[in-house]
């Protein structure tokens, strides 16, 4: 590749606008979905507001984004509503400031004093909206809180202290959990009450801040590593933050007049809607798309596959996933158009323009399985349906967390990414299994972990019986032979 300039405001046009939106998270999804929506809002002329990006964890990309003045290239490819192949490439320029609260906590808190700031958006994964005991006792003025709700609480406290009542924010969490807006509000109040914060501030959280639940839908494979050199040649610059996503998008938000006024994404010709009830849309999307993504990863990855499309070109993997959706997932989804949505999802997974790495989906797989797939298993059992495929996926997930797979006859390490607590717990389980060879003990402890699943699954005879069979089959026969045996049951 010939020498090309780094993308920056010296290379491409960079607009500015009042910073009205604080975004917790700098990952591929937010940049390919929410920031794209904000770009479209600004380009429409009906909205003027840019973004400050906050890095929610000690590691992240705000430094890399800042080096390019917040500019990056988004490439959307897929099939449009007319059935035609489309490629939409655009420069995103709505990111204006970048804050790492672990390095510069004062700058983060200072945004709490901004009268321009109106909106909070976040995507900190399913594990991000949680009550963190360590945040109860720290000094919110001088110490960076551990959790996302802790950081948001500190920001809102600074806002309340400096601006007073009447200066709340519109808060739009995009984490894929049920009632994410209500859940975030609940955690904020729990944390504030545990800290003994005054009633005036609690009223500010309850009444002045406005929370709305959301559903987001776009497959985002992320950084186009294989195409990077040719794309840089095409664009005429080096862009280390470029991101690729599918053309399809849907954003569903619960009606909330305060939020709608300050984040009018539904008014600029996008597939973005405010509705009275997000639940039907969320159940359909999370169970069919996200649930099948989560169950697919360990099954396909242990077979040596690395991408979603590649996995579904394997006839046995395709048969497994189709069987799961049709026999176990769809009977639990009570939304109009669920069958069509499921068919469209399988087509989206086979999008030839999207190279979606299984490992990018595998981040925090244990909490994802709990939120996305476990409710389907429980509903299946209540309906008298055997959740064979989903429990097979859970057994595959347990084997996946051994941290090893065999590909092309060679053993290789799996780069597991989950919370330190989950990774340490799984490491202890495997250490004990290697010492004793006692699979029953492993099964009891894994399924019985309330830290993993919020309940003791080992007490459920259906789950335990199926899991024990499939876990042993995968370890004894190997992933391919075990899947073949499963499909011929």
Short mmCIF file of C-alpha atoms in Angstrom, two decimals:
data_model
loop_
_atom_site.label_atom_id
_atom_site.label_comp_id
_atom_site.label_asym_id
_atom_site.label_seq_id
_atom_site.Cartn_x
_atom_site.Cartn_y
_atom_site.Cartn_z
CA UNK A 1 0.00 0.00 0.00
CA UNK A 2 1.43 3.38 -1.00
CA UNK A 3 1.90 6.00 1.65
CA UNK A 4 -1.43 7.60 2.43
CA UNK A 5 -2.30 10.31 4.96
CA UNK A 6 -4.08 9.41 8.19
CA UNK A 7 -7.71 10.45 8.17
CA UNK A 8 -8.14 13.66 10.15
CA UNK A 9 -9.62 17.14 9.87
CA UNK A 10 -6.62 18.04 7.69
CA UNK A 11 -7.69 15.44 5.13
CA UNK A 12 -11.50 15.62 5.22
CA UNK A 13 -14.13 18.15 6.22
CA UNK A 14 -15.06 18.15 9.90
CA UNK A 15 -18.16 20.00 11.01
CA UNK A 16 -18.87 21.10 14.56
CA UNK A 17 -22.05 21.63 16.56
CA UNK A 18 -23.02 22.01 20.21
CA UNK A 19 -22.27 18.82 22.10
CA UNK A 20 -25.75 17.68 23.10
CA UNK A 21 -25.15 13.94 23.39
CA UNK A 22 -22.90 11.97 25.72
CA UNK A 23 -22.20 8.46 24.50
CA UNK A 24 -20.98 5.77 26.89
CA UNK A 25 -19.14 3.36 24.63
CA UNK A 26 -16.96 3.70 21.56
CA UNK A 27 -17.34 0.24 20.06
CA UNK A 28 -18.23 -0.77 16.53
CA UNK A 29 -21.96 -1.05 17.11
CA UNK A 30 -22.52 2.43 18.49
CA UNK A 31 -20.39 3.94 15.75
CA UNK A 32 -22.16 1.99 12.98
CA UNK A 33 -25.66 2.51 14.35
CA UNK A 34 -26.29 5.31 16.84
CA UNK A 35 -23.60 7.67 15.52
CA UNK A 36 -24.81 7.00 11.97
CA UNK A 37 -28.34 7.91 13.08
CA UNK A 38 -27.04 11.10 14.68
CA UNK A 39 -25.15 11.90 11.48
CA UNK A 40 -28.36 11.46 9.47
CA UNK A 41 -30.22 13.70 11.93
CA UNK A 42 -27.63 16.45 11.53
CA UNK A 43 -27.46 16.05 7.75
CA UNK A 44 -31.25 16.45 7.55
CA UNK A 45 -31.05 20.01 8.85
CA UNK A 46 -33.71 19.21 11.48
CA UNK A 47 -31.22 18.66 14.30
CA UNK A 48 -27.95 20.22 15.36
CA UNK A 49 -26.02 18.33 17.98
CA UNK A 50 -22.75 16.43 18.22
CA UNK A 51 -21.31 13.82 20.58
CA UNK A 52 -18.81 13.46 23.39
CA UNK A 53 -17.64 9.85 23.63
CA UNK A 54 -16.90 8.42 27.08
CA UNK A 55 -14.82 5.28 27.41
CA UNK A 56 -16.71 3.11 29.94
CA UNK A 57 -13.85 0.67 30.69
CA UNK A 58 -10.13 1.10 31.42
CA UNK A 59 -9.37 -0.21 27.92
CA UNK A 60 -10.97 1.23 24.79
CA UNK A 61 -10.62 3.34 21.65
CA UNK A 62 -11.10 6.98 22.60
CA UNK A 63 -7.40 7.68 22.02
CA UNK A 64 -7.59 6.26 18.48
CA UNK A 65 -10.78 8.20 17.74
CA UNK A 66 -9.24 11.44 19.00
CA UNK A 67 -6.16 10.93 16.82
CA UNK A 68 -8.45 11.10 13.77
CA UNK A 69 -10.42 14.11 15.09
CA UNK A 70 -13.43 11.81 15.51
CA UNK A 71 -13.66 11.14 11.78
CA UNK A 72 -14.20 7.60 10.51
CA UNK A 73 -15.65 5.81 7.50
CA UNK A 74 -18.78 3.69 7.70
CA UNK A 75 -19.44 1.11 4.99
CA UNK A 76 -22.95 -0.35 4.81
CA UNK A 77 -23.62 -3.24 2.44
CA UNK A 78 -26.51 -5.59 1.86
CA UNK A 79 -29.81 -5.98 0.09
CA UNK A 80 -32.27 -3.07 0.14
CA UNK A 81 -36.07 -3.14 0.29
CA UNK A 82 -36.24 -3.60 -3.50
CA UNK A 83 -34.02 -6.66 -3.33
CA UNK A 84 -31.04 -4.88 -4.90
CA UNK A 85 -27.45 -5.09 -3.69
CA UNK A 86 -26.40 -1.75 -2.20
CA UNK A 87 -23.22 -0.21 -0.83
CA UNK A 88 -23.42 3.03 1.10
CA UNK A 89 -20.14 4.63 2.19
CA UNK A 90 -20.06 7.80 4.24
CA UNK A 91 -17.80 9.78 6.52
CA UNK A 92 -19.09 10.17 10.07
CA UNK A 93 -18.07 13.48 11.63
CA UNK A 94 -20.39 13.98 14.63
CA UNK A 95 -17.89 12.89 17.30
CA UNK A 96 -16.33 16.07 18.70
CA UNK A 97 -14.80 15.20 22.07
CA UNK A 98 -13.35 12.10 23.72
CA UNK A 99 -13.03 11.43 27.43
CA UNK A 100 -11.33 8.60 29.26
CA UNK A 101 -12.60 9.00 32.83
CA UNK A 102 -9.82 6.73 34.08
CA UNK A 103 -7.25 9.28 32.89
CA UNK A 104 -9.20 12.53 33.13
CA UNK A 105 -12.10 12.16 35.54
CA UNK A 106 -12.39 15.92 36.02
CA UNK A 107 -13.20 16.49 32.34
CA UNK A 108 -15.85 13.80 32.51
CA UNK A 109 -17.55 15.38 35.53
CA UNK A 110 -17.30 18.82 33.96
CA UNK A 111 -19.77 17.73 31.29
CA UNK A 112 -22.34 17.43 34.05
CA UNK A 113 -22.30 21.23 34.21
CA UNK A 114 -23.00 21.69 30.49
CA UNK A 115 -26.30 23.36 29.63
CA UNK A 116 -25.90 22.12 26.04
CA UNK A 117 -25.91 18.48 27.13
CA UNK A 118 -29.36 16.93 26.68
CA UNK A 119 -29.02 13.22 25.89
CA UNK A 120 -27.21 10.15 27.23
CA UNK A 121 -26.85 7.05 25.04
CA UNK A 122 -25.05 3.86 26.01
CA UNK A 123 -24.15 0.38 24.92
CA UNK A 124 -22.11 -1.34 27.62
CA UNK A 125 -23.26 -4.95 26.84
CA UNK A 126 -25.82 -6.95 28.80
CA UNK A 127 -23.47 -6.97 31.80
CA UNK A 128 -23.09 -3.18 31.85
CA UNK A 129 -26.30 -2.15 33.62
CA UNK A 130 -25.66 -3.62 37.04
CA UNK A 131 -25.41 -2.60 40.67
CA UNK A 132 -21.75 -2.51 41.71
CA UNK A 133 -21.15 -2.70 45.46
CA UNK A 134 -17.77 -0.95 45.15
CA UNK A 135 -19.51 2.18 43.87
CA UNK A 136 -21.39 2.59 47.16
CA UNK A 137 -18.42 3.80 49.16
CA UNK A 138 -16.15 5.67 46.74
CA UNK A 139 -15.87 9.48 46.58
CA UNK A 140 -17.83 10.41 43.44
CA UNK A 141 -15.96 13.71 43.18
CA UNK A 142 -12.46 12.23 43.06
CA UNK A 143 -12.65 8.49 42.23
CA UNK A 144 -13.78 6.97 38.95
CA UNK A 145 -16.70 4.61 39.64
CA UNK A 146 -16.35 1.01 38.50
CA UNK A 147 -19.68 0.57 36.72
CA UNK A 148 -21.45 2.49 33.97
CA UNK A 149 -24.39 3.34 36.31
CA UNK A 150 -21.83 4.55 38.86
CA UNK A 151 -20.25 6.91 36.34
CA UNK A 152 -23.64 8.16 35.19
CA UNK A 153 -24.69 8.72 38.80
CA UNK A 154 -21.55 10.82 39.41
CA UNK A 155 -22.26 12.90 36.30
CA UNK A 156 -25.90 13.45 37.30
CA UNK A 157 -24.90 14.37 40.86
CA UNK A 158 -22.50 17.02 39.54
CA UNK A 159 -25.32 18.29 37.30
CA UNK A 160 -27.76 18.47 40.18
CA UNK A 161 -25.23 20.24 42.43
CA UNK A 162 -24.32 22.89 39.83
CA UNK A 163 -27.52 23.40 37.81
CA UNK A 164 -30.19 22.24 40.24
CA UNK A 165 -33.64 20.86 39.52
CA UNK A 166 -35.13 21.18 36.05
CA UNK A 167 -31.93 20.21 34.23
CA UNK A 168 -32.42 16.48 33.80
CA UNK A 169 -31.34 14.52 30.76
CA UNK A 170 -32.95 12.22 28.20
CA UNK A 171 -31.42 8.79 28.81
CA UNK A 172 -31.47 6.11 26.08
CA UNK A 173 -29.66 2.88 26.97
CA UNK A 174 -29.15 0.53 24.01
CA UNK A 175 -28.06 -2.55 25.98
CA UNK A 176 -29.99 -5.66 24.88
CA UNK A 177 -31.85 -6.35 28.10
CA UNK A 178 -35.58 -6.15 28.71
CA UNK A 179 -36.80 -2.71 29.79
CA UNK A 180 -33.29 -1.30 29.61
CA UNK A 181 -34.47 2.22 30.43
CA UNK A 182 -36.44 1.11 33.47
CA UNK A 183 -33.58 -1.13 34.55
CA UNK A 184 -31.01 1.66 34.37
CA UNK A 185 -33.27 3.98 36.36
CA UNK A 186 -33.75 1.25 38.96
CA UNK A 187 -30.00 0.68 39.34
CA UNK A 188 -29.28 4.41 39.59
CA UNK A 189 -31.86 4.83 42.35
CA UNK A 190 -30.64 1.72 44.17
CA UNK A 191 -27.07 3.01 44.10
CA UNK A 192 -28.09 6.52 45.18
CA UNK A 193 -30.15 5.14 48.06
CA UNK A 194 -27.34 2.79 49.12
CA UNK A 195 -25.04 5.79 49.24
CA UNK A 196 -27.53 7.69 51.42
CA UNK A 197 -27.87 10.54 48.92
CA UNK A 198 -30.38 13.28 49.74
CA UNK A 199 -34.04 13.18 48.80
CA UNK A 200 -33.72 16.20 46.52
CA UNK A 201 -31.25 14.35 44.32
CA UNK A 202 -33.38 11.20 44.37
CA UNK A 203 -36.30 13.31 43.14
CA UNK A 204 -34.03 14.72 40.40
CA UNK A 205 -33.25 11.14 39.27
CA UNK A 206 -36.90 10.08 39.40
CA UNK A 207 -38.63 13.17 37.99
CA UNK A 208 -36.19 15.40 36.10
CA UNK A 209 -34.34 12.68 34.21
CA UNK A 210 -36.32 10.87 31.52
CA UNK A 211 -35.52 7.26 30.66
CA UNK A 212 -36.76 5.37 27.64
CA UNK A 213 -36.35 1.72 26.75
CA UNK A 214 -35.01 0.88 23.31
CA UNK A 215 -34.43 -1.87 20.79
CA UNK A 216 -31.55 -1.69 18.31
CA UNK A 217 -31.14 -3.87 15.24
CA UNK A 218 -28.21 -3.86 12.82
CA UNK A 219 -25.57 -6.53 12.32
CA UNK A 220 -22.15 -4.89 12.66
CA UNK A 221 -19.13 -7.10 11.91
CA UNK A 222 -16.82 -4.18 12.68
CA UNK A 223 -13.38 -3.40 11.35
CA UNK A 224 -12.96 -4.77 7.78
CA UNK A 225 -9.52 -6.24 8.40
CA UNK A 226 -9.24 -8.31 5.21
CA UNK A 227 -10.31 -5.43 2.98
CA UNK A 228 -8.44 -2.70 4.84
CA UNK A 229 -5.58 -2.05 2.37
CA UNK A 230 -7.88 -1.87 -0.66
CA UNK A 231 -10.39 0.32 1.17
CA UNK A 232 -7.68 2.76 2.21
CA UNK A 233 -6.59 2.95 -1.45
CA UNK A 234 -10.19 3.57 -2.49
CA UNK A 235 -10.76 6.35 0.06
CA UNK A 236 -7.30 7.92 -0.29
CA UNK A 237 -6.48 7.84 3.42
CA UNK A 238 -5.67 5.46 6.26
CA UNK A 239 -8.64 5.08 8.60
CA UNK A 240 -7.90 2.84 11.58
CA UNK A 241 -11.42 3.38 12.90
CA UNK A 242 -13.42 2.42 9.82
CA UNK A 243 -16.34 0.11 10.50
CA UNK A 244 -18.56 -2.08 8.37
CA UNK A 245 -22.22 -2.98 8.91
CA UNK A 246 -25.23 -4.38 7.13
CA UNK A 247 -27.58 -2.06 5.25
CA UNK A 248 -30.64 -3.07 7.33
CA UNK A 249 -31.44 -1.06 10.44
CA UNK A 250 -34.27 -0.66 12.95
CA UNK A 251 -34.44 1.53 16.06
CA UNK A 252 -37.48 1.20 18.34
CA UNK A 253 -37.92 3.50 21.33
CA UNK A 254 -40.63 3.68 23.96
CA UNK A 255 -42.75 6.80 23.69
CA UNK A 256 -41.54 9.54 26.05
CA UNK A 257 -42.31 13.12 25.04
CA UNK A 258 -39.26 14.67 26.73
CA UNK A 259 -36.95 12.22 24.96
CA UNK A 260 -38.71 12.55 21.60
CA UNK A 261 -38.26 16.32 21.65
CA UNK A 262 -34.54 16.12 22.38
CA UNK A 263 -33.74 13.11 20.20
CA UNK A 264 -36.07 13.39 17.15
CA UNK A 265 -34.61 10.45 15.28
CA UNK A 266 -38.09 9.43 14.12
CA UNK A 267 -38.52 12.60 12.05
CA UNK A 268 -35.71 12.21 9.49
CA UNK A 269 -36.86 9.36 7.25
CA UNK A 270 -35.20 6.48 9.06
CA UNK A 271 -36.47 3.13 10.31
CA UNK A 272 -36.71 4.65 13.79
CA UNK A 273 -40.00 4.71 15.66
CA UNK A 274 -41.34 5.69 19.08
CA UNK A 275 -44.00 3.20 20.17
CA UNK A 276 -46.18 2.63 23.27
CA UNK A 277 -44.62 -0.79 23.95
CA UNK A 278 -41.16 -1.97 22.87
CA UNK A 279 -41.64 -5.52 24.23
CA UNK A 280 -43.08 -7.19 21.11
CA UNK A 281 -40.28 -5.82 18.91
CA UNK A 282 -37.63 -6.68 21.47
CA UNK A 283 -38.83 -10.22 22.05
CA UNK A 284 -38.91 -10.91 18.32
CA UNK A 285 -35.47 -9.46 17.66
CA UNK A 286 -33.61 -10.59 20.77
CA UNK A 287 -34.91 -14.15 20.68
CA UNK A 288 -34.68 -14.78 16.95
CA UNK A 289 -31.61 -12.76 15.92
CA UNK A 290 -29.52 -12.27 19.05
CA UNK A 291 -30.52 -15.56 20.61
CA UNK A 292 -29.55 -17.51 17.53
CA UNK A 293 -26.31 -15.54 17.20
CA UNK A 294 -25.39 -16.47 20.78
CA UNK A 295 -26.27 -20.14 20.37
CA UNK A 296 -24.51 -20.35 16.99
CA UNK A 297 -21.13 -19.12 18.20
CA UNK A 298 -19.94 -22.04 20.38
CA UNK A 299 -21.46 -24.70 18.12
CA UNK A 300 -19.85 -23.31 14.95
CA UNK A 301 -16.57 -22.13 16.48
CA UNK A 302 -15.79 -25.52 18.00
CA UNK A 303 -16.23 -26.97 14.48
CA UNK A 304 -13.47 -24.66 13.21
CA UNK A 305 -15.61 -21.91 11.68
CA UNK A 306 -14.71 -18.26 12.23
CA UNK A 307 -17.54 -16.23 10.65
CA UNK A 308 -21.33 -16.33 10.66
CA UNK A 309 -21.80 -16.71 6.91
CA UNK A 310 -19.11 -19.38 6.68
CA UNK A 311 -20.84 -21.26 9.51
CA UNK A 312 -24.21 -21.30 7.76
CA UNK A 313 -22.67 -22.55 4.52
CA UNK A 314 -21.94 -25.71 6.55
CA UNK A 315 -25.13 -27.81 5.96
CA UNK A 316 -25.08 -29.32 9.45
CA UNK A 317 -24.72 -25.97 11.19
CA UNK A 318 -27.47 -24.52 8.99
CA UNK A 319 -29.75 -27.45 9.83
CA UNK A 320 -29.01 -27.00 13.53
CA UNK A 321 -29.79 -23.29 13.58
CA UNK A 322 -32.88 -23.60 11.38
CA UNK A 323 -34.18 -26.38 13.63
CA UNK A 324 -33.55 -24.28 16.74
CA UNK A 325 -35.42 -21.27 15.38
CA UNK A 326 -38.37 -23.20 13.97
CA UNK A 327 -38.97 -25.73 16.76
CA UNK A 328 -37.82 -23.92 19.91
CA UNK A 329 -37.67 -20.16 19.37
CA UNK A 330 -40.65 -19.27 17.18
CA UNK A 331 -43.22 -21.01 19.43
CA UNK A 332 -42.20 -18.59 22.21
CA UNK A 333 -42.42 -15.40 20.12
CA UNK A 334 -45.85 -13.79 20.11
CA UNK A 335 -45.33 -10.98 17.64
CA UNK A 336 -46.91 -10.46 14.24
CA UNK A 337 -44.53 -11.28 11.41
CA UNK A 338 -42.24 -13.47 13.49
CA UNK A 339 -42.00 -16.18 10.79
CA UNK A 340 -41.04 -13.65 8.13
CA UNK A 341 -38.58 -11.97 10.48
CA UNK A 342 -36.93 -15.35 11.16
CA UNK A 343 -36.61 -16.04 7.43
CA UNK A 344 -35.12 -12.59 6.88
CA UNK A 345 -32.66 -13.13 9.74
CA UNK A 346 -31.26 -16.26 8.14
CA UNK A 347 -30.87 -14.32 4.88
CA UNK A 348 -29.11 -11.52 6.77
CA UNK A 349 -26.71 -14.05 8.32
CA UNK A 350 -25.81 -15.18 4.79
CA UNK A 351 -25.18 -11.62 3.55
CA UNK A 352 -22.12 -12.04 1.29
CA UNK A 353 -20.99 -8.48 2.01
CA UNK A 354 -20.81 -8.91 5.77
CA UNK A 355 -17.95 -10.86 7.36
CA UNK A 356 -19.14 -11.18 10.94
CA UNK A 357 -16.55 -12.82 13.15
CA UNK A 358 -17.93 -15.32 15.64
CA UNK A 359 -15.48 -14.10 18.26
CA UNK A 360 -16.88 -10.58 18.06
CA UNK A 361 -20.29 -12.02 19.01
CA UNK A 362 -18.68 -14.18 21.72
CA UNK A 363 -17.91 -11.23 24.02
CA UNK A 364 -19.63 -11.87 27.38
CA UNK A 365 -21.27 -15.05 26.11
CA UNK A 366 -22.36 -16.24 29.55
CA UNK A 367 -24.48 -13.16 30.40
CA UNK A 368 -25.68 -13.07 26.80
CA UNK A 369 -26.91 -16.66 27.02
CA UNK A 370 -28.66 -15.86 30.29
CA UNK A 371 -30.47 -12.86 28.80
CA UNK A 372 -31.15 -14.12 25.28
CA UNK A 373 -31.48 -17.91 25.32
CA UNK A 374 -32.33 -19.03 28.83
CA UNK A 375 -35.80 -17.40 28.71
CA UNK A 376 -36.55 -19.38 25.53
CA UNK A 377 -35.49 -22.63 27.22
CA UNK A 378 -37.73 -21.90 30.19
CA UNK A 379 -40.68 -20.99 27.94
CA UNK A 380 -40.16 -24.16 25.89
CA UNK A 381 -40.27 -26.31 29.01
CA UNK A 382 -43.45 -24.56 30.15
CA UNK A 383 -44.99 -25.25 26.72
CA UNK A 384 -43.94 -28.91 26.79
CA UNK A 385 -41.31 -28.41 24.06
CA UNK A 386 -37.91 -30.06 24.46
CA UNK A 387 -35.24 -27.30 24.22
CA UNK A 388 -32.76 -29.74 22.64
CA UNK A 389 -30.96 -27.29 20.35
CA UNK A 390 -30.59 -24.55 22.93
CA UNK A 391 -29.31 -26.89 25.63
CA UNK A 392 -26.90 -28.38 23.08
CA UNK A 393 -25.69 -24.81 22.47
CA UNK A 394 -25.32 -24.32 26.22
CA UNK A 395 -23.24 -27.52 26.45
CA UNK A 396 -21.14 -26.24 23.53
CA UNK A 397 -20.73 -22.95 25.39
CA UNK A 398 -19.40 -24.79 28.44
CA UNK A 399 -16.86 -26.58 26.22
CA UNK A 400 -16.05 -23.28 24.45
CA UNK A 401 -15.06 -21.83 27.84
CA UNK A 402 -12.39 -24.52 28.21
CA UNK A 403 -10.44 -22.06 26.07
CA UNK A 404 -9.36 -24.61 23.45
CA UNK A 405 -10.55 -25.89 20.11
CA UNK A 406 -9.11 -28.07 17.35
CA UNK A 407 -8.95 -26.56 13.85
CA UNK A 408 -7.34 -28.31 10.87
CA UNK A 409 -6.00 -30.96 13.20
CA UNK A 410 -4.21 -28.49 15.46
CA UNK A 411 -5.21 -27.40 18.94
CA UNK A 412 -5.46 -23.66 19.38
CA UNK A 413 -6.41 -21.33 22.20
CA UNK A 414 -9.75 -19.53 22.18
CA UNK A 415 -9.33 -15.84 23.16
CA UNK A 416 -12.16 -15.78 25.69
CA UNK A 417 -13.63 -12.40 26.61
CA UNK A 418 -15.97 -12.17 29.57
CA UNK A 419 -15.94 -10.61 33.02
CA UNK A 420 -12.87 -11.48 35.12
CA UNK A 421 -15.18 -13.19 37.60
CA UNK A 422 -16.76 -15.45 34.96
CA UNK A 423 -13.44 -16.32 33.38
CA UNK A 424 -11.91 -17.13 36.77
CA UNK A 425 -14.91 -19.27 37.73
CA UNK A 426 -14.72 -21.27 34.49
CA UNK A 427 -10.97 -21.70 34.87
CA UNK A 428 -11.49 -23.15 38.37
CA UNK A 429 -14.15 -25.54 37.08
CA UNK A 430 -11.82 -26.86 34.39
CA UNK A 431 -8.88 -27.13 36.75
CA UNK A 432 -10.99 -29.29 39.04
CA UNK A 433 -12.29 -31.34 36.12
CA UNK A 434 -8.75 -32.03 34.93
CA UNK A 435 -7.71 -33.11 38.43
CA UNK A 436 -10.67 -35.35 39.21
CA UNK A 437 -12.24 -36.24 35.88
CA UNK A 438 -15.60 -35.84 37.62
CA UNK A 439 -17.94 -34.55 34.91
CA UNK A 440 -20.98 -34.82 37.19
CA UNK A 441 -19.39 -32.37 39.62
CA UNK A 442 -18.55 -29.99 36.75
CA UNK A 443 -22.11 -30.18 35.41
CA UNK A 444 -23.60 -29.55 38.85
CA UNK A 445 -21.37 -26.55 39.53
CA UNK A 446 -21.69 -25.02 36.06
CA UNK A 447 -25.47 -25.32 35.83
CA UNK A 448 -25.83 -24.50 39.50
CA UNK A 449 -23.98 -21.18 39.27
CA UNK A 450 -26.40 -18.43 40.21
CA UNK A 451 -23.63 -15.97 39.30
CA UNK A 452 -23.85 -17.23 35.71
CA UNK A 453 -27.58 -17.78 35.30
CA UNK A 454 -29.34 -16.05 38.19
CA UNK A 455 -30.73 -19.41 39.33
CA UNK A 456 -29.72 -23.02 39.86
CA UNK A 457 -30.30 -24.75 36.52
CA UNK A 458 -28.96 -28.03 37.91
CA UNK A 459 -32.26 -28.39 39.77
CA UNK A 460 -34.15 -28.49 36.47
CA UNK A 461 -34.30 -32.14 35.41
CA UNK A 462 -34.94 -31.39 31.73
CA UNK A 463 -31.99 -29.02 31.41
CA UNK A 464 -29.62 -31.17 33.46
CA UNK A 465 -30.43 -34.39 31.59
CA UNK A 466 -30.00 -32.87 28.15
CA UNK A 467 -26.93 -30.87 29.13
CA UNK A 468 -25.16 -33.88 30.66
CA UNK A 469 -25.66 -35.95 27.50
CA UNK A 470 -24.52 -33.26 25.09
CA UNK A 471 -21.59 -32.06 27.22
CA UNK A 472 -20.25 -35.61 27.39
CA UNK A 473 -20.87 -36.22 23.68
CA UNK A 474 -19.00 -33.10 22.61
CA UNK A 475 -16.02 -33.93 24.85
CA UNK A 476 -15.97 -37.65 23.99
CA UNK A 477 -16.97 -37.78 20.32
CA UNK A 478 -15.67 -34.39 19.30
CA UNK A 479 -17.77 -31.41 18.11
CA UNK A 480 -18.42 -32.69 14.57
CA UNK A 481 -19.44 -36.25 15.48
CA UNK A 482 -21.51 -34.97 18.40
CA UNK A 483 -23.41 -32.57 16.13
CA UNK A 484 -24.02 -35.33 13.58
CA UNK A 485 -25.35 -37.57 16.33
CA UNK A 486 -27.58 -34.74 17.58
CA UNK A 487 -29.05 -34.12 14.14
CA UNK A 488 -29.89 -37.82 13.76
CA UNK A 489 -31.59 -38.21 17.14
#
